[in-house]
PDB file of C-alpha atoms and ligand atoms in Angstrom:
ATOM      1  CA  MET U  11     -14.156   5.981 -18.255  1.00  0.00           C
ATOM      2  CA  THR U  12     -12.357   7.154 -15.116  1.00  0.00           C
ATOM      3  CA  GLY U  13     -12.690   8.478 -11.846  1.00  0.00           C
ATOM      4  CA  ASN U  14     -12.350   8.127  -8.055  1.00  0.00           C
ATOM      5  CA  PRO U  15     -11.850   4.576  -7.964  1.00  0.00           C
ATOM      6  CA  PHE U  16     -12.831   4.332  -4.469  1.00  0.00           C
ATOM      7  CA  ASP U  17     -17.127   5.288  -6.501  1.00  0.00           C
ATOM      8  CA  GLN U  18     -15.956   3.221  -8.950  1.00  0.00           C
ATOM      9  CA  ILE U  19     -17.140  -0.009  -6.576  1.00  0.00           C
ATOM     10  CA  ARG U  20     -20.080  -1.497  -5.362  1.00  0.00           C
ATOM     11  CA  ILE U  21     -21.038  -3.731  -2.323  1.00  0.00           C
ATOM     12  CA  VAL U  22     -24.098  -5.696  -4.039  1.00  0.00           C
ATOM     13  CA  LEU U  23     -26.217  -7.424  -1.041  1.00  0.00           C
ATOM     14  CA  VAL U  24     -28.630 -10.406  -2.663  1.00  0.00           C
ATOM     15  CA  ASN U  25     -30.891 -10.812  -0.587  1.00  0.00           C
ATOM     16  CA  THR U  26     -30.695  -9.650   2.509  1.00  0.00           C
ATOM     17  CA  THR U  27     -32.361 -10.889   5.671  1.00  0.00           C
ATOM     18  CA  HIS U  28     -31.594  -9.064   8.628  1.00  0.00           C
ATOM     19  CA  PRO U  29     -31.247  -5.058   8.213  1.00  0.00           C
ATOM     20  CA  GLY U  30     -29.312  -5.361  11.524  1.00  0.00           C
ATOM     21  CA  ASN U  31     -26.294  -6.693   8.216  1.00  0.00           C
ATOM     22  CA  ILE U  32     -27.313  -4.560   6.187  1.00  0.00           C
ATOM     23  CA  GLY U  33     -26.235  -1.607   8.979  1.00  0.00           C
ATOM     24  CA  ALA U  34     -23.213  -3.122   9.882  1.00  0.00           C
ATOM     25  CA  ALA U  35     -22.243  -3.400   6.172  1.00  0.00           C
ATOM     26  CA  ALA U  36     -22.802   0.248   5.265  1.00  0.00           C
ATOM     27  CA  ARG U  37     -20.351   0.767   8.321  1.00  0.00           C
ATOM     28  CA  ALA U  38     -17.314  -1.213   7.079  1.00  0.00           C
ATOM     29  CA  LEU U  39     -18.262   0.437   3.498  1.00  0.00           C
ATOM     30  CA  LYS U  40     -17.577   3.808   4.912  1.00  0.00           C
ATOM     31  CA  ASN U  41     -14.961   2.738   7.551  1.00  0.00           C
ATOM     32  CA  MET U  42     -13.555   1.577   4.126  1.00  0.00           C
ATOM     33  CA  GLY U  43     -13.077   4.477   2.362  1.00  0.00           C
ATOM     34  CA  LEU U  44     -16.086   3.350   0.093  1.00  0.00           C
ATOM     35  CA  SER U  45     -19.867   4.297  -0.173  1.00  0.00           C
ATOM     36  CA  ARG U  46     -21.828   2.439  -3.115  1.00  0.00           C
ATOM     37  CA  LEU U  47     -24.120   0.215  -1.436  1.00  0.00           C
ATOM     38  CA  TYR U  48     -26.605  -1.467  -3.742  1.00  0.00           C
ATOM     39  CA  LEU U  49     -29.019  -4.018  -1.997  1.00  0.00           C
ATOM     40  CA  VAL U  50     -31.037  -6.517  -4.161  1.00  0.00           C
ATOM     41  CA  ALA U  51     -34.894  -7.177  -2.969  1.00  0.00           C
ATOM     42  CA  PRO U  52     -33.893  -6.704   0.626  1.00  0.00           C
ATOM     43  CA  LYS U  53     -36.479  -8.482   3.279  1.00  0.00           C
ATOM     44  CA  GLU U  54     -36.875  -5.369   5.366  1.00  0.00           C
ATOM     45  CA  PHE U  55     -35.252  -2.195   4.275  1.00  0.00           C
ATOM     46  CA  PRO U  56     -34.731   0.845   4.915  1.00  0.00           C
ATOM     47  CA  ALA U  57     -35.323  -0.097   9.385  1.00  0.00           C
ATOM     48  CA  ASP U  58     -34.359   1.201  12.716  1.00  0.00           C
ATOM     49  CA  LYS U  59     -32.364  -2.282  12.607  1.00  0.00           C
ATOM     50  CA  ALA U  60     -29.977  -0.960   9.654  1.00  0.00           C
ATOM     51  CA  VAL U  61     -29.524   1.962  11.236  1.00  0.00           C
ATOM     52  CA  TRP U  62     -28.474   1.458  14.442  1.00  0.00           C
ATOM     53  CA  ARG U  63     -26.394  -0.968  13.544  1.00  0.00           C
ATOM     54  CA  SER U  64     -24.941   1.303  10.863  1.00  0.00           C
ATOM     55  CA  ALA U  65     -23.608   3.772  13.403  1.00  0.00           C
ATOM     56  CA  GLY U  66     -22.143   7.045  11.667  1.00  0.00           C
ATOM     57  CA  ALA U  67     -22.545   5.259   8.093  1.00  0.00           C
ATOM     58  CA  VAL U  68     -26.804   7.006   8.086  1.00  0.00           C
ATOM     59  CA  ASP U  69     -24.829   8.394   4.529  1.00  0.00           C
ATOM     60  CA  VAL U  70     -24.280   5.355   3.104  1.00  0.00           C
ATOM     61  CA  LEU U  71     -27.449   3.767   3.947  1.00  0.00           C
ATOM     62  CA  ASP U  72     -29.590   6.728   3.122  1.00  0.00           C
ATOM     63  CA  ASN U  73     -27.480   6.477  -0.462  1.00  0.00           C
ATOM     64  CA  ALA U  74     -27.984   2.623  -0.910  1.00  0.00           C
ATOM     65  CA  ILE U  75     -29.642   1.697  -4.507  1.00  0.00           C
ATOM     66  CA  VAL U  76     -32.052  -0.635  -3.743  1.00  0.00           C
ATOM     67  CA  VAL U  77     -32.962  -3.094  -6.981  1.00  0.00           C
ATOM     68  CA  GLU U  78     -35.339  -5.967  -7.490  1.00  0.00           C
ATOM     69  CA  THR U  79     -32.701  -8.294  -9.667  1.00  0.00           C
ATOM     70  CA  LEU U  80     -29.575  -8.636  -9.790  1.00  0.00           C
ATOM     71  CA  ASP U  81     -29.099  -8.185 -13.451  1.00  0.00           C
ATOM     72  CA  GLU U  82     -29.939  -4.151 -12.319  1.00  0.00           C
ATOM     73  CA  ALA U  83     -26.915  -4.253  -9.490  1.00  0.00           C
ATOM     74  CA  ILE U  84     -24.496  -5.190 -11.950  1.00  0.00           C
ATOM     75  CA  ALA U  85     -26.064  -4.789 -15.719  1.00  0.00           C
ATOM     76  CA  ASP U  86     -23.221  -1.497 -16.197  1.00  0.00           C
ATOM     77  CA  CYS U  87     -19.951  -3.345 -14.347  1.00  0.00           C
ATOM     78  CA  ALA U  88     -17.067  -4.488 -16.248  1.00  0.00           C
ATOM     79  CA  LEU U  89     -16.190  -6.842 -13.284  1.00  0.00           C
ATOM     80  CA  VAL U  90     -18.086  -8.310 -11.263  1.00  0.00           C
ATOM     81  CA  VAL U  91     -16.916 -10.906  -8.240  1.00  0.00           C
ATOM     82  CA  GLY U  92     -18.770 -13.039  -6.249  1.00  0.00           C
ATOM     83  CA  THR U  93     -17.722 -14.222  -2.305  1.00  0.00           C
ATOM     84  CA  SER U  94     -18.254 -17.992  -1.414  1.00  0.00           C
ATOM     85  CA  ALA U  95     -18.160 -19.557   2.439  1.00  0.00           C
ATOM     86  CA  ARG U  96     -17.595 -22.697   1.142  1.00  0.00           C
ATOM     87  CA  GLU U  97     -16.344 -24.899  -2.431  1.00  0.00           C
ATOM     88  CA  ARG U  98     -18.372 -25.252  -5.122  1.00  0.00           C
ATOM     89  CA  ARG U  99     -19.778 -27.912  -7.142  1.00  0.00           C
ATOM     90  CA  ILE U 100     -18.251 -26.605 -10.466  1.00  0.00           C
ATOM     91  CA  PRO U 101     -14.711 -25.070  -9.906  1.00  0.00           C
ATOM     92  CA  TRP U 102     -14.471 -21.185  -9.948  1.00  0.00           C
ATOM     93  CA  PRO U 103     -11.229 -18.936 -11.428  1.00  0.00           C
ATOM     94  CA  LEU U 104     -10.571 -18.312  -7.276  1.00  0.00           C
ATOM     95  CA  VAL U 105      -8.406 -15.441  -6.343  1.00  0.00           C
ATOM     96  CA  THR U 106      -7.917 -14.818  -2.847  1.00  0.00           C
ATOM     97  CA  PRO U 107      -9.006 -11.584  -0.580  1.00  0.00           C
ATOM     98  CA  ARG U 108      -5.408 -10.158  -0.989  1.00  0.00           C
ATOM     99  CA  GLU U 109      -5.653 -10.914  -4.932  1.00  0.00           C
ATOM    100  CA  CYS U 110      -9.346  -9.875  -5.100  1.00  0.00           C
ATOM    101  CA  GLY U 111      -8.418  -6.159  -2.682  1.00  0.00           C
ATOM    102  CA  ASP U 112      -5.216  -5.576  -5.955  1.00  0.00           C
ATOM    103  CA  ARG U 113      -8.175  -6.634  -9.072  1.00  0.00           C
ATOM    104  CA  VAL U 114     -11.023  -4.941  -7.651  1.00  0.00           C
ATOM    105  CA  TRP U 115      -8.718  -1.815  -7.314  1.00  0.00           C
ATOM    106  CA  SER U 116      -6.509  -1.637 -10.506  1.00  0.00           C
ATOM    107  CA  GLU U 117      -9.375  -2.024 -12.491  1.00  0.00           C
ATOM    108  CA  ALA U 118     -12.066   0.366 -10.318  1.00  0.00           C
ATOM    109  CA  GLN U 119      -8.983   2.807 -12.004  1.00  0.00           C
ATOM    110  CA  SER U 120     -11.427   2.289 -15.033  1.00  0.00           C
ATOM    111  CA  HIS U 121     -14.273   1.044 -15.175  1.00  0.00           C
ATOM    112  CA  ARG U 122     -17.114  -0.358 -12.555  1.00  0.00           C
ATOM    113  CA  VAL U 123     -16.683  -3.772 -10.757  1.00  0.00           C
ATOM    114  CA  ALA U 124     -18.721  -5.149  -8.266  1.00  0.00           C
ATOM    115  CA  ILE U 125     -18.557  -7.615  -5.140  1.00  0.00           C
ATOM    116  CA  LEU U 126     -21.373  -9.929  -4.822  1.00  0.00           C
ATOM    117  CA  PHE U 127     -22.403 -10.923  -1.448  1.00  0.00           C
ATOM    118  CA  GLY U 128     -24.909 -13.215  -0.145  1.00  0.00           C
ATOM    119  CA  ARG U 129     -28.192 -14.555   2.015  1.00  0.00           C
ATOM    120  CA  GLU U 130     -27.438 -15.074   5.422  1.00  0.00           C
ATOM    121  CA  ASP U 131     -28.529 -18.744   5.428  1.00  0.00           C
ATOM    122  CA  ARG U 132     -27.600 -20.139   2.070  1.00  0.00           C
ATOM    123  CA  GLY U 133     -24.969 -17.509  -0.019  1.00  0.00           C
ATOM    124  CA  LEU U 134     -25.428 -17.199  -3.450  1.00  0.00           C
ATOM    125  CA  VAL U 135     -26.911 -19.490  -5.569  1.00  0.00           C
ATOM    126  CA  ASN U 136     -25.416 -20.831  -8.606  1.00  0.00           C
ATOM    127  CA  GLU U 137     -26.999 -18.652 -11.264  1.00  0.00           C
ATOM    128  CA  GLU U 138     -25.646 -15.768  -9.271  1.00  0.00           C
ATOM    129  CA  LEU U 139     -22.167 -17.098  -9.045  1.00  0.00           C
ATOM    130  CA  GLN U 140     -22.157 -17.887 -13.001  1.00  0.00           C
ATOM    131  CA  LYS U 141     -22.889 -14.143 -13.661  1.00  0.00           C
ATOM    132  CA  CYS U 142     -19.174 -13.561 -11.713  1.00  0.00           C
ATOM    133  CA  GLN U 143     -15.795 -13.327 -13.331  1.00  0.00           C
ATOM    134  CA  TYR U 144     -14.290 -14.588 -10.329  1.00  0.00           C
ATOM    135  CA  HIS U 145     -15.178 -15.871  -6.843  1.00  0.00           C
ATOM    136  CA  VAL U 146     -13.050 -15.019  -3.560  1.00  0.00           C
ATOM    137  CA  HIS U 147     -13.441 -17.127  -0.456  1.00  0.00           C
ATOM    138  CA  ILE U 148     -11.554 -16.094   3.017  1.00  0.00           C
ATOM    139  CA  PRO U 149      -9.607 -18.870   3.985  1.00  0.00           C
ATOM    140  CA  ALA U 150     -11.404 -19.012   7.476  1.00  0.00           C
ATOM    141  CA  ASN U 151     -11.054 -21.352   9.852  1.00  0.00           C
ATOM    142  CA  PRO U 152     -11.761 -25.464   7.882  1.00  0.00           C
ATOM    143  CA  ASP U 153     -14.800 -26.700  10.545  1.00  0.00           C
ATOM    144  CA  TYR U 154     -16.397 -22.974  10.650  1.00  0.00           C
ATOM    145  CA  SER U 155     -15.534 -21.384   7.847  1.00  0.00           C
ATOM    146  CA  SER U 156     -18.569 -19.016   7.208  1.00  0.00           C
ATOM    147  CA  LEU U 157     -18.681 -15.577   8.728  1.00  0.00           C
ATOM    148  CA  ASN U 158     -21.608 -13.445   9.462  1.00  0.00           C
ATOM    149  CA  MET U 159     -22.183 -11.354   6.431  1.00  0.00           C
ATOM    150  CA  ALA U 160     -21.182  -7.938   7.340  1.00  0.00           C
ATOM    151  CA  ALA U 161     -17.845  -9.410   8.372  1.00  0.00           C
ATOM    152  CA  ALA U 162     -17.205 -10.549   5.590  1.00  0.00           C
ATOM    153  CA  VAL U 163     -17.612  -7.563   3.687  1.00  0.00           C
ATOM    154  CA  GLN U 164     -15.529  -5.822   6.467  1.00  0.00           C
ATOM    155  CA  VAL U 165     -13.223  -8.068   5.620  1.00  0.00           C
ATOM    156  CA  ILE U 166     -13.382  -7.167   1.610  1.00  0.00           C
ATOM    157  CA  CYS U 167     -13.188  -4.019   1.526  1.00  0.00           C
ATOM    158  CA  TYR U 168     -10.423  -4.054   4.092  1.00  0.00           C
ATOM    159  CA  GLU U 169      -8.053  -5.682   1.074  1.00  0.00           C
ATOM    160  CA  ILE U 170      -9.385  -3.395  -0.851  1.00  0.00           C
ATOM    161  CA  ARG U 171      -7.933  -0.182   1.477  1.00  0.00           C
ATOM    162  CA  MET U 172      -4.673  -1.648   2.156  1.00  0.00           C
ATOM    163  CA  SER U 173      -4.584  -2.169  -1.931  1.00  0.00           C
ATOM    164  CA  HIS U 174      -4.707   0.946  -2.210  1.00  0.00           C
ATOM    165  CA  LEU U 175      -2.217   2.366   0.797  1.00  0.00           C
ATOM    166  CA  ASN U 176       0.246   0.066  -0.735  1.00  0.00           C
ATOM    167  CA  GLU U 177      -0.039   2.023  -4.241  1.00  0.00           C
ATOM    168  CA  LEU U 178       0.070   5.472  -2.135  1.00  0.00           C
ATOM    169  CA  SER U 179       3.361   3.345   0.039  1.00  0.00           C
ATOM    170  CA  GLY U 180       4.834   2.385  -3.232  1.00  0.00           C
ATOM    171  CA  LYS U 181       5.100   5.464  -5.557  1.00  0.00           C
ATOM    172  CA  PRO U 182       8.924   6.794  -5.099  1.00  0.00           C
ATOM    173  CA  LEU U 183       9.436   9.465  -3.606  1.00  0.00           C
ATOM    174  CA  GLN U 184       7.550  12.810  -4.564  1.00  0.00           C
ATOM    175  CA  PHE U 185      10.384  15.681  -5.090  1.00  0.00           C
ATOM    176  CA  ASN U 186       7.662  18.333  -5.829  1.00  0.00           C
ATOM    177  CA  ASP U 187       6.626  17.844  -2.350  1.00  0.00           C
ATOM    178  CA  TRP U 188      10.449  18.291  -0.983  1.00  0.00           C
ATOM    179  CA  ASP U 189      11.803  21.260   0.803  1.00  0.00           C
ATOM    180  CA  GLN U 190      15.044  20.856  -1.978  1.00  0.00           C
ATOM    181  CA  PRO U 191      15.527  18.988  -5.165  1.00  0.00           C
ATOM    182  CA  PRO U 192      17.196  16.411  -5.719  1.00  0.00           C
ATOM    183  CA  ALA U 193      20.967  15.750  -6.180  1.00  0.00           C
ATOM    184  CA  PRO U 194      22.084  15.349  -9.344  1.00  0.00           C
ATOM    185  CA  ALA U 195      24.512  12.694 -10.302  1.00  0.00           C
ATOM    186  CA  GLN U 196      27.524  14.656 -11.152  1.00  0.00           C
ATOM    187  CA  ASP U 197      27.458  16.055  -7.772  1.00  0.00           C
ATOM    188  CA  LEU U 198      26.934  12.490  -5.690  1.00  0.00           C
ATOM    189  CA  GLU U 199      30.348  11.321  -7.759  1.00  0.00           C
ATOM    190  CA  PHE U 200      31.534  14.344  -6.581  1.00  0.00           C
ATOM    191  CA  TYR U 201      30.780  13.826  -3.161  1.00  0.00           C
ATOM    192  CA  TYR U 202      31.356   9.446  -3.353  1.00  0.00           C
ATOM    193  CA  GLN U 203      35.257  10.478  -4.569  1.00  0.00           C
ATOM    194  CA  HIS U 204      35.126  13.544  -1.278  1.00  0.00           C
ATOM    195  CA  LEU U 205      34.519  10.455   1.011  1.00  0.00           C
ATOM    196  CA  GLU U 206      36.339   7.659  -0.542  1.00  0.00           C
ATOM    197  CA  GLU U 207      39.274   9.959   0.044  1.00  0.00           C
ATOM    198  CA  THR U 208      38.576  11.250   3.102  1.00  0.00           C
ATOM    199  CA  LEU U 209      38.363   7.825   4.109  1.00  0.00           C
ATOM    200  CA  ILE U 210      41.505   6.701   3.300  1.00  0.00           C
ATOM    201  CA  GLU U 211      42.862   9.820   5.088  1.00  0.00           C
ATOM    202  CA  LEU U 212      41.463   8.432   7.857  1.00  0.00           C
ATOM    203  CA  GLN U 213      42.885   5.348   7.055  1.00  0.00           C
ATOM    204  CA  PHE U 214      38.931   3.330   7.276  1.00  0.00           C
ATOM    205  CA  LEU U 215      39.611   2.665   3.875  1.00  0.00           C
ATOM    206  CA  SER U 216      43.134   0.511   1.927  1.00  0.00           C
ATOM    207  CA  GLU U 217      44.000   2.630  -1.522  1.00  0.00           C
ATOM    208  CA  THR U 218      45.241  -0.222  -2.318  1.00  0.00           C
ATOM    209  CA  ASN U 219      42.141  -2.723  -1.236  1.00  0.00           C
ATOM    210  CA  PRO U 220      39.391  -1.506  -0.730  1.00  0.00           C
ATOM    211  CA  ARG U 221      36.480  -3.931  -0.767  1.00  0.00           C
ATOM    212  CA  GLN U 222      33.183  -3.307  -1.601  1.00  0.00           C
ATOM    213  CA  THR U 223      32.663  -0.801   1.060  1.00  0.00           C
ATOM    214  CA  MET U 224      32.275   2.344  -1.933  1.00  0.00           C
ATOM    215  CA  THR U 225      29.759   0.179  -3.463  1.00  0.00           C
ATOM    216  CA  ARG U 226      27.870  -0.836  -0.294  1.00  0.00           C
ATOM    217  CA  LEU U 227      27.881   3.245   0.691  1.00  0.00           C
ATOM    218  CA  ARG U 228      26.579   4.237  -2.832  1.00  0.00           C
ATOM    219  CA  ARG U 229      23.159   1.911  -2.611  1.00  0.00           C
ATOM    220  CA  LEU U 230      23.278   2.869   0.858  1.00  0.00           C
ATOM    221  CA  PHE U 231      23.120   6.940  -0.545  1.00  0.00           C
ATOM    222  CA  ASN U 232      20.988   5.687  -3.526  1.00  0.00           C
ATOM    223  CA  ARG U 233      18.353   4.063  -1.029  1.00  0.00           C
ATOM    224  CA  VAL U 234      18.402   7.629   1.130  1.00  0.00           C
ATOM    225  CA  ARG U 235      17.860  10.064  -2.231  1.00  0.00           C
ATOM    226  CA  LEU U 236      19.981  12.971  -1.136  1.00  0.00           C
ATOM    227  CA  ASP U 237      18.393  16.361  -2.078  1.00  0.00           C
ATOM    228  CA  GLN U 238      20.783  19.722  -2.460  1.00  0.00           C
ATOM    229  CA  MET U 239      21.750  20.759   1.362  1.00  0.00           C
ATOM    230  CA  GLU U 240      21.833  16.932   2.127  1.00  0.00           C
ATOM    231  CA  LEU U 241      24.575  16.423   0.222  1.00  0.00           C
ATOM    232  CA  SER U 242      26.713  20.011   0.653  1.00  0.00           C
ATOM    233  CA  ILE U 243      26.222  19.048   4.152  1.00  0.00           C
ATOM    234  CA  LEU U 244      28.012  16.206   3.660  1.00  0.00           C
ATOM    235  CA  ARG U 245      30.444  17.242   2.056  1.00  0.00           C
ATOM    236  CA  GLY U 246      31.284  20.571   4.206  1.00  0.00           C
ATOM    237  CA  MET U 247      31.575  17.353   6.945  1.00  0.00           C
ATOM    238  CA  LEU U 248      34.272  15.786   4.909  1.00  0.00           C
ATOM    239  CA  THR U 249      36.124  19.207   4.448  1.00  0.00           C
ATOM    240  CA  SER U 250      35.981  19.732   8.308  1.00  0.00           C
ATOM    241  CA  ILE U 251      37.064  16.052   8.590  1.00  0.00           C
ATOM    242  CA  GLN U 252      39.673  16.618   5.831  1.00  0.00           C
ATOM    243  CA  ASN U 253      41.267  20.002   8.116  1.00  0.00           C
ATOM    244  CA  TYR U 254      41.281  18.547  11.184  1.00  0.00           C
ATOM    245  CA  ILE U 255      43.609  15.656   9.516  1.00  0.00           C
ATOM    246  CA  PHE U 256      45.823  18.554   7.942  1.00  0.00           C
ATOM    247  CA  TYR U 257      46.245  20.171  10.738  1.00  0.00           C
ATOM    248  CA  SER U 258      46.885  17.294  13.195  1.00  0.00           C
ATOM    249  CA  LYS U 259      49.205  16.070  10.766  1.00  0.00           C
ATOM    250  CA  LYS U 260      50.763  19.257  10.700  1.00  0.00           C
ATOM    251  CA  ARG U 261      50.595  19.622  14.651  1.00  0.00           C
ATOM    252  CA  MET U 262      52.082  16.396  14.614  1.00  0.00           C
ATOM    253  CA  GLU U 263      55.103  16.982  12.654  1.00  0.00           C
ATOM    254  CA  LYS U 264      55.837  20.114  14.443  1.00  0.00           C
ATOM    255  CA  GLU U 265      56.389  18.236  17.958  1.00  0.00           C
ATOM    256  CA  ALA U 266      58.808  16.027  16.239  1.00  0.00           C
ATOM    257  CA  ARG U 267      60.376  18.659  15.150  1.00  0.00           C
ATOM    258  CA  GLN U 268      60.816  20.410  18.775  1.00  0.00           C
ATOM    259  CA  THR U 269      61.206  16.670  20.416  1.00  0.00           C
ATOM    260  CA  PRO U 270      64.935  16.883  20.185  1.00  0.00           C
ATOM    261  CA  ASN U 271      66.575  13.391  19.103  1.00  0.00           C
ATOM    262  CA  THR U 272      67.232  10.669  22.893  1.00  0.00           C
TER     263      THR U 272
HETATM  264  N1  SAH X 305     -24.559 -20.762   4.665  1.00  0.00           N
HETATM  265  C1  SAH X 305     -23.498 -19.548   3.567  1.00  0.00           C
HETATM  266  C2  SAH X 305     -23.186 -18.992   3.959  1.00  0.00           C
HETATM  267  C3  SAH X 305     -23.985 -17.432   4.212  1.00  0.00           C
HETATM  268  S1  SAH X 305     -22.661 -16.740   5.030  1.00  0.00           S
HETATM  269  C4  SAH X 305     -23.367 -21.000   2.752  1.00  0.00           C
HETATM  270  O1  SAH X 305     -22.625 -21.777   2.780  1.00  0.00           O
HETATM  271  O2  SAH X 305     -23.206 -21.013   1.508  1.00  0.00           O
HETATM  272  C5  SAH X 305     -23.640 -15.267   4.222  1.00  0.00           C
HETATM  273  C6  SAH X 305     -22.323 -14.364   3.501  1.00  0.00           C
HETATM  274  O3  SAH X 305     -20.985 -13.738   3.409  1.00  0.00           O
HETATM  275  C7  SAH X 305     -22.544 -15.374   1.560  1.00  0.00           C
HETATM  276  O4  SAH X 305     -22.822 -15.067   0.939  1.00  0.00           O
HETATM  277  C8  SAH X 305     -20.861 -14.508   1.430  1.00  0.00           C
HETATM  278  O5  SAH X 305     -21.174 -13.125   0.732  1.00  0.00           O
HETATM  279  C9  SAH X 305     -20.270 -14.409   2.481  1.00  0.00           C
HETATM  280  N2  SAH X 305     -19.283 -14.987   3.312  1.00  0.00           N
HETATM  281  C10 SAH X 305     -18.847 -14.950   4.160  1.00  0.00           C
HETATM  282  N3  SAH X 305     -18.355 -16.493   4.836  1.00  0.00           N
HETATM  283  C11 SAH X 305     -16.986 -16.155   3.928  1.00  0.00           C
HETATM  284  C12 SAH X 305     -16.394 -16.442   3.360  1.00  0.00           C
HETATM  285  N4  SAH X 305     -15.471 -17.777   3.983  1.00  0.00           N
HETATM  286  N5  SAH X 305     -15.828 -16.050   1.921  1.00  0.00           N
HETATM  287  C13 SAH X 305     -16.261 -15.290   1.865  1.00  0.00           C
HETATM  288  N6  SAH X 305     -17.546 -14.534   1.750  1.00  0.00           N
HETATM  289  C14 SAH X 305     -18.154 -15.237   2.817  1.00  0.00           C
END
């Protein structure tokens, strides 16, 4: 199954006592681009307090799905992650919030994912945590590690968003969106030869001992991904420099001829 990965991720709040926390969680979801909220047997919902705390995210509350049991909330999810404010007796595969964000984002490309948040007073019970493939713990102050439930939702949803943004920024430069085609390898080679020649004429490079300069310059230009227009501007600049050197030499030779030997 494919689709918008944001729609494949659901945040499940289990037995929430305070409706204000449900509203704050809805806001946290929407801020991070998520929208699927599931409420397992909430104590008080719908509630005005939830609407107030949701600020502009009433749509997330309106579309929240209320179910009686956790099993109903996660039935069609192929990955279930449970959040926990403390270490549990039986160790379970544990991920950091960042790893959780990456895993949830990547799996949401192909299937539905649920992240569970527990009750304000006692979190998720063991039976609920054992339905999860992974547990995630926000590494807060060890002496005071329990966050407000909606604040924990915010942290986890933020990491999902970061994973999404990292994926976007890690994508190679899209030349489809560029106004000029990229410079082909052969033109780059001609440019490097031209550059080396010019740098030697300028006596910036020594022909007999060029060292690593050209390698470093190649690396620099490869990082930049020159387009054809940029490359031809650079070639034009090199030609102007060469002309300048050529005519300067001629002028100096002429002046040397005109100056009588003393
Ligand atoms: N006294 C409870 C704390 C519940 S806090 C307990 O010890 O479990 C309510 C919910 O907020 C938790 O069930 C969890 O979903 C989330 N939460 C709070 N702090 C968290 C943390 N440090 N890491 C991950 N989730 C946390």
